[in-house]
Amino acid sequence: MTDSLNATVRTRANVYFDGKCISHSIELADGSKKSVGVILPSSLRFNTGAPERMELVEGECRVKLPGSADWAMYRGGQSFDVPGQSAFDIEVTQTLHYVCHFL
């Protein structure tokens, strides 16, 4: 994504899981919120507050979404949605660059 936009970027990084996930928070002029980050190869469980869409820019992972017994593969150029007040499991096999859109 190489768009120019009017936004506030929090320059202090959000660092999770001992540095396996690092992101920066962005708030757009319309009030919508996003985070842009990287997840290193690992197996992690994320909890969600608001519903979110994970847009994968580059990399590869397996994801187990809430209510699913099966894992699904995702790669750069794909996305998946996660309900609010839930959790999902992710296994990153190739460093994952992502944009998280809070819906």
Short mmCIF file of N, CA and C in Angstrom, two decimals:
data_model
loop_
_atom_site.label_atom_id
_atom_site.label_comp_id
_atom_site.label_asym_id
_atom_site.label_seq_id
_atom_site.Cartn_x
_atom_site.Cartn_y
_atom_site.Cartn_z
N MET A 1 0.86 -1.16 0.00
CA MET A 1 0.00 0.00 0.00
C MET A 1 0.90 1.23 0.00
N THR A 2 0.81 2.04 -1.00
CA THR A 2 1.66 3.21 -1.11
C THR A 2 0.83 4.48 -1.28
N ASP A 3 -0.30 4.54 -0.61
CA ASP A 3 -1.19 5.69 -0.70
C ASP A 3 -0.71 6.83 0.19
N SER A 4 -0.97 8.05 -0.24
CA SER A 4 -0.77 9.21 0.62
C SER A 4 -2.07 9.42 1.37
N LEU A 5 -1.97 9.71 2.66
CA LEU A 5 -3.18 9.92 3.43
C LEU A 5 -2.93 10.87 4.57
N ASN A 6 -4.02 11.47 5.02
CA ASN A 6 -3.97 12.37 6.16
C ASN A 6 -4.24 11.53 7.41
N ALA A 7 -3.21 11.30 8.22
CA ALA A 7 -3.35 10.39 9.35
C ALA A 7 -2.40 10.78 10.47
N THR A 8 -2.73 10.28 11.65
CA THR A 8 -1.85 10.39 12.80
C THR A 8 -1.23 9.02 13.02
N VAL A 9 0.09 8.97 13.05
CA VAL A 9 0.80 7.71 13.26
C VAL A 9 1.49 7.78 14.62
N ARG A 10 1.23 6.79 15.44
CA ARG A 10 1.92 6.71 16.73
C ARG A 10 3.32 6.15 16.46
N THR A 11 4.32 6.96 16.69
CA THR A 11 5.68 6.56 16.35
C THR A 11 6.26 5.52 17.31
N ARG A 12 5.70 5.43 18.50
CA ARG A 12 6.15 4.39 19.44
C ARG A 12 5.52 3.07 19.01
N ALA A 13 6.35 2.08 18.77
CA ALA A 13 5.86 0.78 18.29
C ALA A 13 5.12 0.03 19.38
N ASN A 14 4.13 -0.75 18.95
CA ASN A 14 3.46 -1.73 19.81
C ASN A 14 4.26 -3.02 19.64
N VAL A 15 4.81 -3.53 20.72
CA VAL A 15 5.64 -4.74 20.66
C VAL A 15 4.96 -5.81 21.49
N TYR A 16 4.63 -6.93 20.85
CA TYR A 16 3.92 -8.03 21.50
C TYR A 16 4.73 -9.32 21.38
N PHE A 17 4.43 -10.25 22.26
CA PHE A 17 4.99 -11.60 22.19
C PHE A 17 6.52 -11.58 22.07
N ASP A 18 7.15 -10.86 23.00
CA ASP A 18 8.62 -10.80 23.04
C ASP A 18 9.23 -10.37 21.70
N GLY A 19 8.56 -9.44 21.02
CA GLY A 19 9.09 -8.90 19.78
C GLY A 19 8.73 -9.67 18.53
N LYS A 20 7.92 -10.71 18.67
CA LYS A 20 7.52 -11.48 17.49
C LYS A 20 6.49 -10.74 16.64
N CYS A 21 5.80 -9.78 17.24
CA CYS A 21 4.83 -8.95 16.52
C CYS A 21 5.09 -7.49 16.88
N ILE A 22 5.32 -6.68 15.85
CA ILE A 22 5.58 -5.25 16.06
C ILE A 22 4.69 -4.47 15.10
N SER A 23 3.97 -3.48 15.63
CA SER A 23 3.08 -2.70 14.78
C SER A 23 3.10 -1.23 15.20
N HIS A 24 2.53 -0.41 14.33
CA HIS A 24 2.32 1.01 14.61
C HIS A 24 0.85 1.32 14.41
N SER A 25 0.27 2.10 15.32
CA SER A 25 -1.13 2.49 15.24
C SER A 25 -1.30 3.72 14.38
N ILE A 26 -2.37 3.71 13.59
CA ILE A 26 -2.68 4.81 12.69
C ILE A 26 -4.14 5.21 12.88
N GLU A 27 -4.39 6.52 12.96
CA GLU A 27 -5.76 7.02 12.98
C GLU A 27 -5.93 7.96 11.80
N LEU A 28 -6.90 7.64 10.94
CA LEU A 28 -7.16 8.45 9.75
C LEU A 28 -8.02 9.66 10.10
N ALA A 29 -8.05 10.62 9.20
CA ALA A 29 -8.81 11.86 9.41
C ALA A 29 -10.29 11.59 9.69
N ASP A 30 -10.84 10.50 9.14
CA ASP A 30 -12.26 10.18 9.36
C ASP A 30 -12.50 9.46 10.69
N GLY A 31 -11.43 9.25 11.48
CA GLY A 31 -11.56 8.59 12.78
C GLY A 31 -11.35 7.09 12.75
N SER A 32 -11.24 6.50 11.56
CA SER A 32 -11.01 5.05 11.49
C SER A 32 -9.58 4.74 11.96
N LYS A 33 -9.44 3.53 12.50
CA LYS A 33 -8.16 3.12 13.08
C LYS A 33 -7.63 1.88 12.39
N LYS A 34 -6.30 1.84 12.28
CA LYS A 34 -5.61 0.71 11.66
C LYS A 34 -4.31 0.49 12.41
N SER A 35 -3.73 -0.67 12.21
CA SER A 35 -2.34 -0.87 12.63
C SER A 35 -1.61 -1.51 11.46
N VAL A 36 -0.34 -1.18 11.34
CA VAL A 36 0.51 -1.69 10.28
C VAL A 36 1.68 -2.37 10.96
N GLY A 37 1.94 -3.63 10.60
CA GLY A 37 3.00 -4.30 11.32
C GLY A 37 3.56 -5.52 10.64
N VAL A 38 4.38 -6.23 11.41
CA VAL A 38 5.09 -7.42 10.98
C VAL A 38 4.97 -8.47 12.09
N ILE A 39 4.73 -9.71 11.67
CA ILE A 39 4.78 -10.84 12.61
C ILE A 39 5.86 -11.78 12.10
N LEU A 40 6.82 -12.08 12.97
CA LEU A 40 7.90 -13.00 12.63
C LEU A 40 7.40 -14.44 12.73
N PRO A 41 8.07 -15.39 12.07
CA PRO A 41 7.63 -16.79 12.16
C PRO A 41 7.45 -17.22 13.62
N SER A 42 6.24 -17.69 13.91
CA SER A 42 5.87 -18.07 15.28
C SER A 42 4.44 -18.59 15.28
N SER A 43 4.01 -19.13 16.42
CA SER A 43 2.62 -19.54 16.65
C SER A 43 2.09 -18.67 17.79
N LEU A 44 1.04 -17.91 17.52
CA LEU A 44 0.52 -16.92 18.48
C LEU A 44 -0.99 -16.98 18.57
N ARG A 45 -1.52 -16.45 19.66
CA ARG A 45 -2.97 -16.31 19.84
C ARG A 45 -3.26 -14.85 20.13
N PHE A 46 -4.09 -14.24 19.29
CA PHE A 46 -4.47 -12.84 19.45
C PHE A 46 -5.90 -12.74 19.95
N ASN A 47 -6.12 -11.86 20.90
CA ASN A 47 -7.47 -11.52 21.36
C ASN A 47 -7.90 -10.24 20.66
N THR A 48 -9.18 -10.14 20.32
CA THR A 48 -9.69 -8.95 19.65
C THR A 48 -10.68 -8.23 20.56
N GLY A 49 -10.67 -6.91 20.46
CA GLY A 49 -11.70 -6.10 21.11
C GLY A 49 -12.77 -5.79 20.08
N ALA A 50 -12.40 -4.99 19.08
CA ALA A 50 -13.29 -4.64 17.98
C ALA A 50 -13.15 -5.67 16.86
N PRO A 51 -14.17 -5.79 16.01
CA PRO A 51 -14.01 -6.63 14.82
C PRO A 51 -12.86 -6.08 13.97
N GLU A 52 -12.17 -6.96 13.27
CA GLU A 52 -11.04 -6.50 12.47
C GLU A 52 -10.89 -7.31 11.20
N ARG A 53 -10.27 -6.67 10.23
CA ARG A 53 -9.91 -7.34 8.98
C ARG A 53 -8.39 -7.31 8.89
N MET A 54 -7.80 -8.47 8.76
CA MET A 54 -6.36 -8.57 8.59
C MET A 54 -6.06 -8.67 7.09
N GLU A 55 -5.45 -7.62 6.56
CA GLU A 55 -5.05 -7.58 5.15
C GLU A 55 -3.57 -7.95 5.10
N LEU A 56 -3.25 -9.03 4.41
CA LEU A 56 -1.87 -9.51 4.36
C LEU A 56 -1.19 -8.91 3.14
N VAL A 57 -0.09 -8.23 3.38
CA VAL A 57 0.66 -7.56 2.32
C VAL A 57 1.69 -8.52 1.72
N GLU A 58 2.37 -9.24 2.58
CA GLU A 58 3.41 -10.17 2.15
C GLU A 58 3.59 -11.21 3.23
N GLY A 59 3.99 -12.42 2.84
CA GLY A 59 4.25 -13.49 3.79
C GLY A 59 3.21 -14.59 3.68
N GLU A 60 3.24 -15.48 4.66
CA GLU A 60 2.36 -16.64 4.63
C GLU A 60 2.06 -17.09 6.05
N CYS A 61 0.82 -17.56 6.26
CA CYS A 61 0.43 -18.02 7.59
C CYS A 61 -0.73 -19.01 7.49
N ARG A 62 -0.96 -19.68 8.61
CA ARG A 62 -2.16 -20.50 8.81
C ARG A 62 -2.94 -19.82 9.92
N VAL A 63 -4.26 -19.81 9.78
CA VAL A 63 -5.11 -19.13 10.77
C VAL A 63 -6.25 -20.06 11.17
N LYS A 64 -6.54 -20.07 12.45
CA LYS A 64 -7.71 -20.79 12.98
C LYS A 64 -8.62 -19.73 13.59
N LEU A 65 -9.73 -19.47 12.89
CA LEU A 65 -10.66 -18.43 13.31
C LEU A 65 -11.64 -18.94 14.36
N PRO A 66 -12.25 -18.05 15.13
CA PRO A 66 -13.21 -18.45 16.15
C PRO A 66 -14.33 -19.31 15.56
N GLY A 67 -14.66 -20.38 16.24
CA GLY A 67 -15.74 -21.25 15.80
C GLY A 67 -15.35 -22.25 14.74
N SER A 68 -14.10 -22.22 14.27
CA SER A 68 -13.65 -23.15 13.24
C SER A 68 -12.74 -24.20 13.87
N ALA A 69 -12.91 -25.42 13.42
CA ALA A 69 -12.03 -26.50 13.88
C ALA A 69 -10.83 -26.64 12.95
N ASP A 70 -10.89 -25.99 11.78
CA ASP A 70 -9.87 -26.16 10.77
C ASP A 70 -8.98 -24.92 10.64
N TRP A 71 -7.76 -25.16 10.21
CA TRP A 71 -6.81 -24.10 9.89
C TRP A 71 -6.98 -23.74 8.42
N ALA A 72 -6.79 -22.47 8.08
CA ALA A 72 -6.84 -22.01 6.69
C ALA A 72 -5.53 -21.29 6.36
N MET A 73 -5.04 -21.51 5.14
CA MET A 73 -3.81 -20.86 4.69
C MET A 73 -4.13 -19.49 4.08
N TYR A 74 -3.27 -18.51 4.37
CA TYR A 74 -3.39 -17.17 3.79
C TYR A 74 -2.01 -16.70 3.38
N ARG A 75 -1.98 -15.90 2.31
CA ARG A 75 -0.72 -15.34 1.77
C ARG A 75 -0.92 -13.86 1.49
N GLY A 76 0.19 -13.19 1.20
CA GLY A 76 0.11 -11.79 0.80
C GLY A 76 -0.90 -11.61 -0.32
N GLY A 77 -1.70 -10.54 -0.23
CA GLY A 77 -2.75 -10.29 -1.20
C GLY A 77 -4.11 -10.79 -0.75
N GLN A 78 -4.16 -11.54 0.34
CA GLN A 78 -5.42 -12.06 0.87
C GLN A 78 -5.74 -11.36 2.19
N SER A 79 -6.96 -11.57 2.68
CA SER A 79 -7.36 -11.02 3.98
C SER A 79 -8.34 -11.97 4.65
N PHE A 80 -8.51 -11.77 5.95
CA PHE A 80 -9.52 -12.52 6.70
C PHE A 80 -10.10 -11.61 7.77
N ASP A 81 -11.35 -11.90 8.14
CA ASP A 81 -12.07 -11.11 9.14
C ASP A 81 -12.17 -11.87 10.45
N VAL A 82 -12.06 -11.13 11.55
CA VAL A 82 -12.15 -11.71 12.89
C VAL A 82 -13.21 -10.95 13.66
N PRO A 83 -14.17 -11.65 14.29
CA PRO A 83 -15.19 -10.95 15.08
C PRO A 83 -14.58 -10.25 16.29
N GLY A 84 -15.28 -9.24 16.78
CA GLY A 84 -14.86 -8.57 18.01
C GLY A 84 -15.08 -9.46 19.22
N GLN A 85 -14.40 -9.14 20.30
CA GLN A 85 -14.52 -9.88 21.55
C GLN A 85 -14.31 -11.38 21.34
N SER A 86 -13.26 -11.72 20.60
CA SER A 86 -12.95 -13.12 20.33
C SER A 86 -11.43 -13.30 20.30
N ALA A 87 -10.98 -14.40 19.76
CA ALA A 87 -9.55 -14.67 19.64
C ALA A 87 -9.32 -15.53 18.41
N PHE A 88 -8.12 -15.44 17.86
CA PHE A 88 -7.75 -16.31 16.75
C PHE A 88 -6.31 -16.77 16.92
N ASP A 89 -6.02 -17.94 16.38
CA ASP A 89 -4.68 -18.50 16.41
C ASP A 89 -4.05 -18.28 15.04
N ILE A 90 -2.76 -17.96 15.04
CA ILE A 90 -2.04 -17.74 13.79
C ILE A 90 -0.67 -18.40 13.89
N GLU A 91 -0.32 -19.11 12.84
CA GLU A 91 1.01 -19.72 12.73
C GLU A 91 1.66 -19.10 11.49
N VAL A 92 2.64 -18.26 11.72
CA VAL A 92 3.33 -17.56 10.63
C VAL A 92 4.50 -18.41 10.18
N THR A 93 4.50 -18.74 8.89
CA THR A 93 5.57 -19.58 8.34
C THR A 93 6.59 -18.76 7.55
N GLN A 94 6.16 -17.61 7.01
CA GLN A 94 7.05 -16.65 6.35
C GLN A 94 6.70 -15.28 6.91
N THR A 95 7.69 -14.49 7.30
CA THR A 95 7.45 -13.19 7.92
C THR A 95 6.27 -12.49 7.26
N LEU A 96 5.33 -12.07 8.09
CA LEU A 96 4.05 -11.55 7.63
C LEU A 96 3.99 -10.03 7.81
N HIS A 97 3.77 -9.32 6.71
CA HIS A 97 3.55 -7.87 6.73
C HIS A 97 2.05 -7.69 6.59
N TYR A 98 1.44 -6.87 7.46
CA TYR A 98 -0.02 -6.78 7.45
C TYR A 98 -0.50 -5.36 7.75
N VAL A 99 -1.76 -5.14 7.38
CA VAL A 99 -2.51 -3.95 7.80
C VAL A 99 -3.75 -4.49 8.49
N CYS A 100 -3.97 -4.10 9.72
CA CYS A 100 -5.16 -4.51 10.45
C CYS A 100 -6.14 -3.34 10.43
N HIS A 101 -7.33 -3.58 9.86
CA HIS A 101 -8.38 -2.57 9.78
C HIS A 101 -9.38 -2.85 10.89
N PHE A 102 -9.56 -1.92 11.81
CA PHE A 102 -10.53 -2.09 12.88
C PHE A 102 -11.89 -1.63 12.36
N LEU A 103 -12.83 -2.55 12.31
CA LEU A 103 -14.12 -2.30 11.67
C LEU A 103 -15.15 -1.71 12.64
#
